[in-house]
mmCIF file of C-alpha atoms in Angstrom:
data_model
loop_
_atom_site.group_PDB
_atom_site.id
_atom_site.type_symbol
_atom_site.label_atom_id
_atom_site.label_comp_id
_atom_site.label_asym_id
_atom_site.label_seq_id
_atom_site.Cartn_x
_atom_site.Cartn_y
_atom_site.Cartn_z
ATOM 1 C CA UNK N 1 75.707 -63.631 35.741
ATOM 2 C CA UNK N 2 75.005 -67.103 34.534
ATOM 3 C CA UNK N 3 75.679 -68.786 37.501
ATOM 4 C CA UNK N 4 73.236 -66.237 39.189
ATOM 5 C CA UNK N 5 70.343 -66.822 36.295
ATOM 6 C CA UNK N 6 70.898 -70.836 36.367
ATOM 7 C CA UNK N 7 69.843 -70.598 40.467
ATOM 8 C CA UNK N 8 67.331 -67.755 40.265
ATOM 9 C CA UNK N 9 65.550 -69.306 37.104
ATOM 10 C CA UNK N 10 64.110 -72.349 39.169
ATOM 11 C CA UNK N 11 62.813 -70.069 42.154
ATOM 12 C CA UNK N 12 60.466 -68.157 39.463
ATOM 13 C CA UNK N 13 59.202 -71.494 38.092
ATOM 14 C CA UNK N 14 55.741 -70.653 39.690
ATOM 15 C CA UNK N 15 56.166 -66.710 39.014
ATOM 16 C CA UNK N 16 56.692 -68.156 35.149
ATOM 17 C CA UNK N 17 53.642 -69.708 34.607
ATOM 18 C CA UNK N 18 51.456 -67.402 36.667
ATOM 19 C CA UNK N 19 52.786 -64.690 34.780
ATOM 20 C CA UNK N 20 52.701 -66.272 30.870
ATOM 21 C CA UNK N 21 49.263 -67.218 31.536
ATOM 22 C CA UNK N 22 48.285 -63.635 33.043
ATOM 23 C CA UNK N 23 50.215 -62.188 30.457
ATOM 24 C CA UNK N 24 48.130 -63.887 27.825
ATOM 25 C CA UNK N 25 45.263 -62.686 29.106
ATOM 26 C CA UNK N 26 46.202 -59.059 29.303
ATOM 27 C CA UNK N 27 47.437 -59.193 25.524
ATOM 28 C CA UNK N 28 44.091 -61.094 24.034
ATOM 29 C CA UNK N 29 42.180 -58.542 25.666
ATOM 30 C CA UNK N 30 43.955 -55.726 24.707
ATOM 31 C CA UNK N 31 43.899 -57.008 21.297
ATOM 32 C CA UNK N 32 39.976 -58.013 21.414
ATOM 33 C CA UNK N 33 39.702 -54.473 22.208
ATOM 34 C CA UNK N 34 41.371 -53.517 19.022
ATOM 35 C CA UNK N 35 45.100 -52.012 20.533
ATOM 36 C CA UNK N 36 48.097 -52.398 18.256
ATOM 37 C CA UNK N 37 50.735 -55.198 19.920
ATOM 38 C CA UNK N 38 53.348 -52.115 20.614
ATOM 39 C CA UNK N 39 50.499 -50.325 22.890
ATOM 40 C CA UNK N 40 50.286 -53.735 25.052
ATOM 41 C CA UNK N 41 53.985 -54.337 24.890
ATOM 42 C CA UNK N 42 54.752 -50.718 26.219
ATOM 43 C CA UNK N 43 52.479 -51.232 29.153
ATOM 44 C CA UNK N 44 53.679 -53.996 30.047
ATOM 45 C CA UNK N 45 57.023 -52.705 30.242
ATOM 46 C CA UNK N 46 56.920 -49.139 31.732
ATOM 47 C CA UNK N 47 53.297 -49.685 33.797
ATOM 48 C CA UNK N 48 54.177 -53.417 34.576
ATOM 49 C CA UNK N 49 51.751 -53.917 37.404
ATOM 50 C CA UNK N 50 48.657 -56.563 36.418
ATOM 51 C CA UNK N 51 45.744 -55.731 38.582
ATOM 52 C CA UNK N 52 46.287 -52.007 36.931
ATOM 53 C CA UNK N 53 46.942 -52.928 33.541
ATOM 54 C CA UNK N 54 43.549 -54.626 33.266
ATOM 55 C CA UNK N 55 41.582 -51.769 35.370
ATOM 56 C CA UNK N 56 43.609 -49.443 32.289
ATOM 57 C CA UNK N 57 41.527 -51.586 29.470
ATOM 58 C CA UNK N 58 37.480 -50.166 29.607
ATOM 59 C CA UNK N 59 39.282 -46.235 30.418
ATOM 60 C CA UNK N 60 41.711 -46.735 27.634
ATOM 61 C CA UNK N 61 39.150 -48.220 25.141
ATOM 62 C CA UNK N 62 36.325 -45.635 26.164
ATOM 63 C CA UNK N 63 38.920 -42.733 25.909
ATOM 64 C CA UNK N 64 37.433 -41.099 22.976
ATOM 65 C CA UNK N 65 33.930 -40.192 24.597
ATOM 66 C CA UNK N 66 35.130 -40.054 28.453
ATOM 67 C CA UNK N 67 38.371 -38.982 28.888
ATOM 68 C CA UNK N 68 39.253 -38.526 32.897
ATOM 69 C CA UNK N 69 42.871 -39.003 33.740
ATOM 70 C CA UNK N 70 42.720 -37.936 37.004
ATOM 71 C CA UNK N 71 40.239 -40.504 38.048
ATOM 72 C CA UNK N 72 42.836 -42.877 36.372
ATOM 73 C CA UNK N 73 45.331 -41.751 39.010
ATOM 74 C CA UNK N 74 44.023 -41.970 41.334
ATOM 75 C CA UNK N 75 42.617 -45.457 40.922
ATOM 76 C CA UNK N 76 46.085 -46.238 40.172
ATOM 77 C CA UNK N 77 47.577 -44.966 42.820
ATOM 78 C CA UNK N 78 44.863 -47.134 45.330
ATOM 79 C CA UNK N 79 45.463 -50.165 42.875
ATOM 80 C CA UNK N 80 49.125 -50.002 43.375
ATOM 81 C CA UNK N 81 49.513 -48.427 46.525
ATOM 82 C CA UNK N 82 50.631 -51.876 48.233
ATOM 83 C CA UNK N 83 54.065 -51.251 46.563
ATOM 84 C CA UNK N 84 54.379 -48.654 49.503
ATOM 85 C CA UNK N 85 54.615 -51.478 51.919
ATOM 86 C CA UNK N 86 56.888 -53.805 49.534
ATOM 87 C CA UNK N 87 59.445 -50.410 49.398
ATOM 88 C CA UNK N 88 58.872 -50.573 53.179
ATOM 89 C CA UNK N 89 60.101 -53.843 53.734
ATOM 90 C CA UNK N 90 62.831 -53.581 51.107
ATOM 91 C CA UNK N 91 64.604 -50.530 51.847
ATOM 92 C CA UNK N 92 67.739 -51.427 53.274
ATOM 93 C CA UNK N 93 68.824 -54.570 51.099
ATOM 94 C CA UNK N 94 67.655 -52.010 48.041
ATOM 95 C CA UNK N 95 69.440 -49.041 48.985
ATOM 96 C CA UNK N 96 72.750 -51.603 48.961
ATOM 97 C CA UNK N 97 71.816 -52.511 45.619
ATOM 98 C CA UNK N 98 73.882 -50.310 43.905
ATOM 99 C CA UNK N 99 73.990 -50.120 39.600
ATOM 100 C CA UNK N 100 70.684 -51.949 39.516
ATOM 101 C CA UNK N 101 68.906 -50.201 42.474
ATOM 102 C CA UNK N 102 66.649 -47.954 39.772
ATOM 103 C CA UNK N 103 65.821 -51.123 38.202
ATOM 104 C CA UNK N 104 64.720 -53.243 41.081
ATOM 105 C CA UNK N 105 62.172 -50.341 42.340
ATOM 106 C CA UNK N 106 60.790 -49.508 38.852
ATOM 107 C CA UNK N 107 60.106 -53.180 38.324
ATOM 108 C CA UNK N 108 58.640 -54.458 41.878
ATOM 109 C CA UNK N 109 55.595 -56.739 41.687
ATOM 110 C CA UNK N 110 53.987 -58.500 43.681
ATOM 111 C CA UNK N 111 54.937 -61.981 42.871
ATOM 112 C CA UNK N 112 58.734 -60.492 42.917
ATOM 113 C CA UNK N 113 57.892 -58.960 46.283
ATOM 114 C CA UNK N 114 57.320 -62.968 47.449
ATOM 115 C CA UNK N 115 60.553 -64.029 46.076
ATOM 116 C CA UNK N 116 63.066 -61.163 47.493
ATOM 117 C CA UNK N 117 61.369 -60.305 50.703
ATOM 118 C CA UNK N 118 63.240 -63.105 52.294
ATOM 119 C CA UNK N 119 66.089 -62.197 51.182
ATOM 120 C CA UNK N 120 69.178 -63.616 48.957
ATOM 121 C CA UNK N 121 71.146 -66.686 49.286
ATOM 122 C CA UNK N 122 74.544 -65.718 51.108
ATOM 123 C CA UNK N 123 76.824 -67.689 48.732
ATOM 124 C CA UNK N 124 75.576 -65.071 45.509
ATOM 125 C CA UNK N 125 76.010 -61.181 45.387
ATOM 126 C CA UNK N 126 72.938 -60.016 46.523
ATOM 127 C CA UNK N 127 72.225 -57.080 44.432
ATOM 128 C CA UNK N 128 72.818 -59.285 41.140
ATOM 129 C CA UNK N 129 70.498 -62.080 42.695
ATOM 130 C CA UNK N 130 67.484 -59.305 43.325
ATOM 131 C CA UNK N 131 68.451 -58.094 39.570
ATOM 132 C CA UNK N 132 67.584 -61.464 38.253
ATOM 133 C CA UNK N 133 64.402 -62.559 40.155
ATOM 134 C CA UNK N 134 63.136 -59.382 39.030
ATOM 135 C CA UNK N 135 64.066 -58.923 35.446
ATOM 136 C CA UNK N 136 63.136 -62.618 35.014
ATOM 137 C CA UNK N 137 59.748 -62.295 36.172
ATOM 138 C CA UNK N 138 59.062 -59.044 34.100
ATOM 139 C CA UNK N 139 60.370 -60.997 30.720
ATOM 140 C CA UNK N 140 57.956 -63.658 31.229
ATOM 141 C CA UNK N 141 55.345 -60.708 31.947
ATOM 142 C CA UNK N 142 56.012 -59.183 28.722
ATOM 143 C CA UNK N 143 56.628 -62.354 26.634
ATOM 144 C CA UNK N 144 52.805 -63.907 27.992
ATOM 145 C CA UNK N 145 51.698 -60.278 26.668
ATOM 146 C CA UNK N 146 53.567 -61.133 23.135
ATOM 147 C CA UNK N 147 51.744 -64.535 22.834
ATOM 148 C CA UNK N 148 48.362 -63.207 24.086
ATOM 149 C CA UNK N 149 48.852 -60.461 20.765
ATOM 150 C CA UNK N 150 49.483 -62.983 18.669
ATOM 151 C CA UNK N 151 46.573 -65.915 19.507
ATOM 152 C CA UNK N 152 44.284 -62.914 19.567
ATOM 153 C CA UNK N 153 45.449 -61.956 16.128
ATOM 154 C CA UNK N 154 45.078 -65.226 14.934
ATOM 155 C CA UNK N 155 41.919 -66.383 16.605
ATOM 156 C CA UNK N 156 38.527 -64.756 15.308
ATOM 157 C CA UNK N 157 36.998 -62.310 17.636
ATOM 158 C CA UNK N 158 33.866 -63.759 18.018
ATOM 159 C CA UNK N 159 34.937 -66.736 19.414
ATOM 160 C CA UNK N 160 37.018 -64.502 22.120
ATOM 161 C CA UNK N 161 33.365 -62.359 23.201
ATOM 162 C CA UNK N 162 33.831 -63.028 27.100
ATOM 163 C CA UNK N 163 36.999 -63.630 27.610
ATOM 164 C CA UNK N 164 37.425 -60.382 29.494
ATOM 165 C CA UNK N 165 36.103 -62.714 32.034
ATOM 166 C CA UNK N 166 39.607 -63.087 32.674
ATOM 167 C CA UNK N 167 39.963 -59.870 34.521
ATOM 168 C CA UNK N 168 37.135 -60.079 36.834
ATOM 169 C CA UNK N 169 38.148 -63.624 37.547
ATOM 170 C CA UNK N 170 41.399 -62.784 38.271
ATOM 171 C CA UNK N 171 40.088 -60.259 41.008
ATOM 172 C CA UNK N 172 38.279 -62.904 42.464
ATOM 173 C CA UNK N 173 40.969 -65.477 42.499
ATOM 174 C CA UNK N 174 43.059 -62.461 44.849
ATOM 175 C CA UNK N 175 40.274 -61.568 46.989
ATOM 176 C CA UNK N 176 39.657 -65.259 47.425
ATOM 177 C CA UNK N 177 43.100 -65.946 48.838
ATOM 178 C CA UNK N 178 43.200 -62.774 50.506
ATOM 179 C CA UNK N 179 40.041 -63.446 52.571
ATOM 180 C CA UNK N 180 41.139 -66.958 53.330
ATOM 181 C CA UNK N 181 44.432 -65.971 54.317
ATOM 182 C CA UNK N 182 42.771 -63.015 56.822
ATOM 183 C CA UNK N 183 40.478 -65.867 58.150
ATOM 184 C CA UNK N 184 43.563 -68.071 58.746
ATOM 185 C CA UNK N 185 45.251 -64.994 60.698
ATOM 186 C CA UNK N 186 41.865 -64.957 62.764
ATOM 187 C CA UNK N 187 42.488 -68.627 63.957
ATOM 188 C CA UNK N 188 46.055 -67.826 64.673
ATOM 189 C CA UNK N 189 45.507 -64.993 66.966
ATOM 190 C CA UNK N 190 47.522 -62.198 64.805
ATOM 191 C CA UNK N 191 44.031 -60.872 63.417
ATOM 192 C CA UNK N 192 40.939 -59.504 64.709
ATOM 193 C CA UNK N 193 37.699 -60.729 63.289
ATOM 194 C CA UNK N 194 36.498 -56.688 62.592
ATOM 195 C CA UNK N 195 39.891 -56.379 61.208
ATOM 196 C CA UNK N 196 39.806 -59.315 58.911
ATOM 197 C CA UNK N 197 36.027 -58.273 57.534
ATOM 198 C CA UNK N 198 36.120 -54.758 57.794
ATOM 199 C CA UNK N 199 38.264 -54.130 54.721
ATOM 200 C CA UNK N 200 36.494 -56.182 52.233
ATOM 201 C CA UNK N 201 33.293 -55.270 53.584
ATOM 202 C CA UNK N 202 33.973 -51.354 53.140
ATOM 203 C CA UNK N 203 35.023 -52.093 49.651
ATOM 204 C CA UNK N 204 32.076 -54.049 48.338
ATOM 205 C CA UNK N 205 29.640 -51.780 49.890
ATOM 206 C CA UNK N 206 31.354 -48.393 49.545
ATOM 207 C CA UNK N 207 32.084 -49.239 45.553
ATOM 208 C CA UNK N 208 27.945 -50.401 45.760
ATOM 209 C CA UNK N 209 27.326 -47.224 47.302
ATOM 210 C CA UNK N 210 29.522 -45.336 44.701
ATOM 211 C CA UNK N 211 27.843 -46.699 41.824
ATOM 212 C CA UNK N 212 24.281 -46.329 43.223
ATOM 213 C CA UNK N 213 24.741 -42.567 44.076
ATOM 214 C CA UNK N 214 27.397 -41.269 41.721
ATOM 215 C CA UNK N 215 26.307 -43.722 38.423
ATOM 216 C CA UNK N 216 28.614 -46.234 36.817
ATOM 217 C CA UNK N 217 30.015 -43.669 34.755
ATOM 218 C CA UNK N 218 31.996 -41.455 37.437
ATOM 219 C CA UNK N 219 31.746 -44.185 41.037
ATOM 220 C CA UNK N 220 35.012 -45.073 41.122
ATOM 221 C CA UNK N 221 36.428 -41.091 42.925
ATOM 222 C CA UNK N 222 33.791 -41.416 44.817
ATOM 223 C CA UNK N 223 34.232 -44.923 46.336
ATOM 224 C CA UNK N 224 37.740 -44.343 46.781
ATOM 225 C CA UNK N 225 36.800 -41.482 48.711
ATOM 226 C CA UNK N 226 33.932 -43.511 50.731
ATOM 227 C CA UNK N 227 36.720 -46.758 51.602
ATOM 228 C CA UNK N 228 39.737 -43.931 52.984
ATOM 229 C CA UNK N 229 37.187 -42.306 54.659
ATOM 230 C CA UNK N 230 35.847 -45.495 56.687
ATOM 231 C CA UNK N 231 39.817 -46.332 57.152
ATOM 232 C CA UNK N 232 39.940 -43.393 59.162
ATOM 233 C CA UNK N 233 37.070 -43.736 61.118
ATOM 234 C CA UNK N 234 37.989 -47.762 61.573
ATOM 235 C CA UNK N 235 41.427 -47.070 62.351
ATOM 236 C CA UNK N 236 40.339 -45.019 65.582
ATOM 237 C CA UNK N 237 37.980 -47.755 66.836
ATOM 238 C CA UNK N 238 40.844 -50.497 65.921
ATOM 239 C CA UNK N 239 43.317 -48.198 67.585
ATOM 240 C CA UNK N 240 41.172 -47.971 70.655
ATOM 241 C CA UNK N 241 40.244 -51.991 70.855
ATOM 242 C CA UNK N 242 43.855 -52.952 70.720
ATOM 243 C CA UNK N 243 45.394 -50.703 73.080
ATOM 244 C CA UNK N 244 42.617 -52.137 75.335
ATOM 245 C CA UNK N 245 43.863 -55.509 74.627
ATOM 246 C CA UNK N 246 47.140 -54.801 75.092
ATOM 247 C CA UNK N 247 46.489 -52.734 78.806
ATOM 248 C CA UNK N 248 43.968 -55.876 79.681
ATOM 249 C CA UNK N 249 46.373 -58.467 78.662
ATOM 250 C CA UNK N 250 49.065 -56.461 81.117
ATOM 251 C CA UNK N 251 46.954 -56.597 83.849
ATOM 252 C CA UNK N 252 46.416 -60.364 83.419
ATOM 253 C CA UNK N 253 49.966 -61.020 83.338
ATOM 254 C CA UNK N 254 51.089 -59.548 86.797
ATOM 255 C CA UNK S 1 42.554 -34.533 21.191
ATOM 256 C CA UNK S 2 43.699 -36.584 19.208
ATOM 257 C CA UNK S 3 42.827 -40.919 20.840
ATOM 258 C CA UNK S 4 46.177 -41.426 20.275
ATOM 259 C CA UNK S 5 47.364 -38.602 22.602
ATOM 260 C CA UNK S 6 44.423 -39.558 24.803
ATOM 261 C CA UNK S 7 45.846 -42.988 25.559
ATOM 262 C CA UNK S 8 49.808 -41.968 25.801
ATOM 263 C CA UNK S 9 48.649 -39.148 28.827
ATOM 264 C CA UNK S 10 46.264 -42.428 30.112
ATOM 265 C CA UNK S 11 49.396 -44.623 30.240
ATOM 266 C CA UNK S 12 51.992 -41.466 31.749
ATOM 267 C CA UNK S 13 49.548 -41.512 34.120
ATOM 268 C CA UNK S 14 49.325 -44.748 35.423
ATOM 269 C CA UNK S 15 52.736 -44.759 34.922
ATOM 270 C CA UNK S 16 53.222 -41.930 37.149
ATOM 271 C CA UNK S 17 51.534 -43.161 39.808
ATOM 272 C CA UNK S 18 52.576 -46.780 40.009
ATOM 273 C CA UNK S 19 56.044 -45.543 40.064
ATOM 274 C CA UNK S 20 55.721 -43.064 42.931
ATOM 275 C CA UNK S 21 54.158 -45.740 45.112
ATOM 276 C CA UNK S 22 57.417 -47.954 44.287
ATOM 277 C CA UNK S 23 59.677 -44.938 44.597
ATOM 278 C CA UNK S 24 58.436 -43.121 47.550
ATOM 279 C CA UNK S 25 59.099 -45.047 50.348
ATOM 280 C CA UNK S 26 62.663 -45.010 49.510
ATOM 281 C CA UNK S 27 62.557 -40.990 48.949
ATOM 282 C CA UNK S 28 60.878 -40.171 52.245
ATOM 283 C CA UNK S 29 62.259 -43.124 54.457
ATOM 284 C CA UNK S 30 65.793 -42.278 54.230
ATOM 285 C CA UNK S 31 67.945 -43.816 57.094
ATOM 286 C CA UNK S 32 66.629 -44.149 60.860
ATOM 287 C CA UNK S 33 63.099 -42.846 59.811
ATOM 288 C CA UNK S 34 60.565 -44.828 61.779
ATOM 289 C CA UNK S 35 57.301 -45.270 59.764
ATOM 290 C CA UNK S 36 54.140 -43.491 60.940
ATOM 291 C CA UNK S 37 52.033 -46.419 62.339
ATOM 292 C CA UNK S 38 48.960 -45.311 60.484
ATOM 293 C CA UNK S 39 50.927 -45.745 57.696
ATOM 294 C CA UNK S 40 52.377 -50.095 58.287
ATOM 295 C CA UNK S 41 48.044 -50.279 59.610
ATOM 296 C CA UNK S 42 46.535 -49.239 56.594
ATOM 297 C CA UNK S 43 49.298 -50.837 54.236
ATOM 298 C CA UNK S 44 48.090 -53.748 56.275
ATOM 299 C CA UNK S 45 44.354 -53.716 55.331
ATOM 300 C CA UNK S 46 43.663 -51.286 51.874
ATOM 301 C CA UNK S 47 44.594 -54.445 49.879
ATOM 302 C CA UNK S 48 41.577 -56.039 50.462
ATOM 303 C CA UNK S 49 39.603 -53.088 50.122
ATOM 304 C CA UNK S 50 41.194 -52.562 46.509
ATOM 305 C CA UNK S 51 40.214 -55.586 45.152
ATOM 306 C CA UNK S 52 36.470 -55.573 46.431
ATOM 307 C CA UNK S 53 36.552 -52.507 44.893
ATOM 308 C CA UNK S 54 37.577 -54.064 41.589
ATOM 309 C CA UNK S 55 35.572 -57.054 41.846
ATOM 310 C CA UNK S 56 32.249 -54.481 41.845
ATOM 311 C CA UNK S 57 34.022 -52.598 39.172
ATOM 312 C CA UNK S 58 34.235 -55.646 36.665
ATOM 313 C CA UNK S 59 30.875 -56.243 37.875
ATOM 314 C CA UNK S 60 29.052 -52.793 36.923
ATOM 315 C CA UNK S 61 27.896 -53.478 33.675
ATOM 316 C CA UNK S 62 25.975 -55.903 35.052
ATOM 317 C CA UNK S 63 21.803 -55.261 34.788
ATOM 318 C CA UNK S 64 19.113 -56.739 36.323
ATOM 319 C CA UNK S 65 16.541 -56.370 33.247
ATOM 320 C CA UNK S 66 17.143 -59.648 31.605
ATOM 321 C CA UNK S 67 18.651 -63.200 32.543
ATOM 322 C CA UNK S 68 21.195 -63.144 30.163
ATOM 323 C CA UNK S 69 22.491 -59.462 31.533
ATOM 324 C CA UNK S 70 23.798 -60.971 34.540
ATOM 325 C CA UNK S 71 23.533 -64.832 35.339
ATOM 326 C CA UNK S 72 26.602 -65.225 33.201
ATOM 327 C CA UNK S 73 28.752 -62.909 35.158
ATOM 328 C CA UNK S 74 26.822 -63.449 38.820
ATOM 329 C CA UNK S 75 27.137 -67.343 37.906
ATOM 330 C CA UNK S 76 31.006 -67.004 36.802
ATOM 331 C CA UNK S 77 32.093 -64.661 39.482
ATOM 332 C CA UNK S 78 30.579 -67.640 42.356
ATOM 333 C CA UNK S 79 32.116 -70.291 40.586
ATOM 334 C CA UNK S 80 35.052 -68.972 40.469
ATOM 335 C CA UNK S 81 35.349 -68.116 43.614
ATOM 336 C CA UNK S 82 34.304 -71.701 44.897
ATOM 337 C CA UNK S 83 36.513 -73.283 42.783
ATOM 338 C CA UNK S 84 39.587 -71.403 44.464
ATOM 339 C CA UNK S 85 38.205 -72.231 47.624
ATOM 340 C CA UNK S 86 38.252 -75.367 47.243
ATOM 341 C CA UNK S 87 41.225 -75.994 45.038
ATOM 342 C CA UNK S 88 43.502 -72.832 45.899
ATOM 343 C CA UNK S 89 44.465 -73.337 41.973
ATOM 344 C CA UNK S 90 44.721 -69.959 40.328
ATOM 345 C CA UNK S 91 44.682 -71.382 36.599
ATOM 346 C CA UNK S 92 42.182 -73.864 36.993
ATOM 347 C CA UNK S 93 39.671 -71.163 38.966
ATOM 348 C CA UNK S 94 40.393 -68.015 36.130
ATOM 349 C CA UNK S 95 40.203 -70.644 33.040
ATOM 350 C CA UNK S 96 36.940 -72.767 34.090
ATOM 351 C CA UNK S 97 35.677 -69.060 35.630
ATOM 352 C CA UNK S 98 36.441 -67.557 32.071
ATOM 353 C CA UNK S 99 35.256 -70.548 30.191
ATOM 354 C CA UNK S 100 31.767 -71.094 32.188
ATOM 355 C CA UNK S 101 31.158 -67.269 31.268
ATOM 356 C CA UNK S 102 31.579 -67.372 27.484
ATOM 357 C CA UNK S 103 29.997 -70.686 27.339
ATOM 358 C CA UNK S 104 26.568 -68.989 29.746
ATOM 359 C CA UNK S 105 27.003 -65.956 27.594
ATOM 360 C CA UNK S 106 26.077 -67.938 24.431
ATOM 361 C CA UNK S 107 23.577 -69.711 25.864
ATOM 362 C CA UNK S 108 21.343 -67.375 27.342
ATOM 363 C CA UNK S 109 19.921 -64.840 25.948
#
């Protein structure tokens, strides 16, 4: 097992500081908003996902005058329903894992995702080697959470007004790279320009539309509702276009 | 209820339902299943979707009645995003994103 740590430590190098610094985040503003360490430290443990985590912190701190769980669940399930497509790609080398298979599907993330997707080095049992990436990753997740507890217990909450900033930001920061990186597949040929606009598009302005029609109390069902919706419609037009670029490109061929 | 109670259902449920979107494709794509191709489409594109979403959902506090309602977060939000553009840094981008907003958020009322 030590050999395995010693050469899967230095792969999550990156994972390691992304995560320690996210983790921070998540555990000043959980304590900003007044939680008890044990309340962060659970949720980073048995949730474990950060994009949901800080979507949990205005419905968990509000939860004594609006109370809507299944709202909750929903978001949660559209926050963290790209882990259908990491299961997706994993399934086989998983379903070899053996003892540690539970563990390595409870604790998928999406920096994890980056690291096992390609697969393990031949020379190391591979089940052990997926083991380690993962529970490494998840420690530093929950020790950044620790540290974030305890600077926000020690730092006075006035000078910490804002740094919730963090969360927003770190939404940005995604749909930053994810845009750039559906702008790159645009150049390369694997993308459509409809298909590398449409989706952020039909978030921004079905979420707008949400919270101009159904108030900022109660938008979030009903853009859900509005961006699956326009999926469906967009997926019969994209359908459509494709298979006509596909029977066009045929022709061309000869 | 008890707010205690309140926030242990708040965390089953999120709990629940980040587990059964790690779990399920392993329960219902058991060997030799081919995945529906709506299914690998949409896994494709809802990402982005998701986090416009929560970009507008930090954002809807935000009010146009006075300045210091919503140049802080408007101003942090475009900065931010700049300064990934431009460095592809995600520290740098979230601290001087974070930092520019408490600092405007002091200064304006």
């Amino acid at each position: 097992m030590r050999r395995i740590l010693k050469r899967a430590f230095p792969e999550t190098l990156p994972v390691l500081a992304g995560y320690i610094f996210l983790g921070i985040a998540y555990g000043i503003a959980m304590k900003v908003r007044g939680f008890h360490v044990l309340w962060s430290i659970s949720i980073s443990v048995f949730v474990y996902g950060g994009s949901l985590q800080f979507a949990m912190l205005e419905p968990m701190s509000r939860a004594a005058e609006m109370f809507a769980p299944l709202t909750l669940f929903f978001l949660a399930l559209l926050v963290q329903a790209r882990h259908l497509f990491y299961g997706l790609t994993m399934l086989e080398p998983y379903n070899r894992a053996g003892a540690v298979r539970p563990y390595v599907i409870f604790a998928m993330s999406d920096e994890t995702y980056s690291l096992v997707c390609s697969g393990a080095p031949r020379d190391l049992p591979e089940n052990k080697w997926y083991a380690a990436i993962t529970a490494l990753d998840q420690f530093y997740w929950v020790a950044g959470t620790v540290i974030g507890a305890l600077l926000g217990e020690m730092i006075p909450v006035e000078y910490l007004t804002g740094i919730d900033f963090s969360m927003t930001a770190l939404f940005v920061v995604i749909m930053t790279d994810q845009t750039r990186g559906a702008m790159e597949s645009v150049r390369d040929g694997s993308m459509t320009l409809p298909q590398a606009l449409f989706p952020p598009l039909l978030g921004l302005f079905g979420t707008l539309l949400g919270l101009l029609l159904a108030g900022r109390d109660s938008f979030l069902l009903f853009a859900m509702a509005v961006i699956l919706l326009g999926f469906g419609v967009f997926y019969q037009t994209d359908r459509k276009s494709s298979a006509k670029v596909q029977r066009e490109g045929r022709v061309k061929k000869p | 209820m008890s707010l205690t109670l309140k926030w242990i259902i708040q965390i089953l449920v999120c709990i629940l339902a980040t587990q059964l979107t790690r779990f399920l494709p392993f329960l219902v794509f058991r060997e030799g299943k081919t995945v529906p191709p709506f299914v690998t489409w949409i896994g494709h594109h809802l990402p982005r979707a998701c986090m416009a979403m929560l970009v507008i959902y930090c954002l809807k506090d935000v009010s146009f009645a006075q300045a210091g309602a919503w140049v802080p977060a408007i101003v942090a939000t475009v900065v931010t995003s700049l300064l990934h553009l431009k460095f592809k840094n995600m520290f740098l981008s979230i601290c001087a994103g974070t930092g520019l907003y408490m600092i405007l958020l002091r200064l304006i009322p």
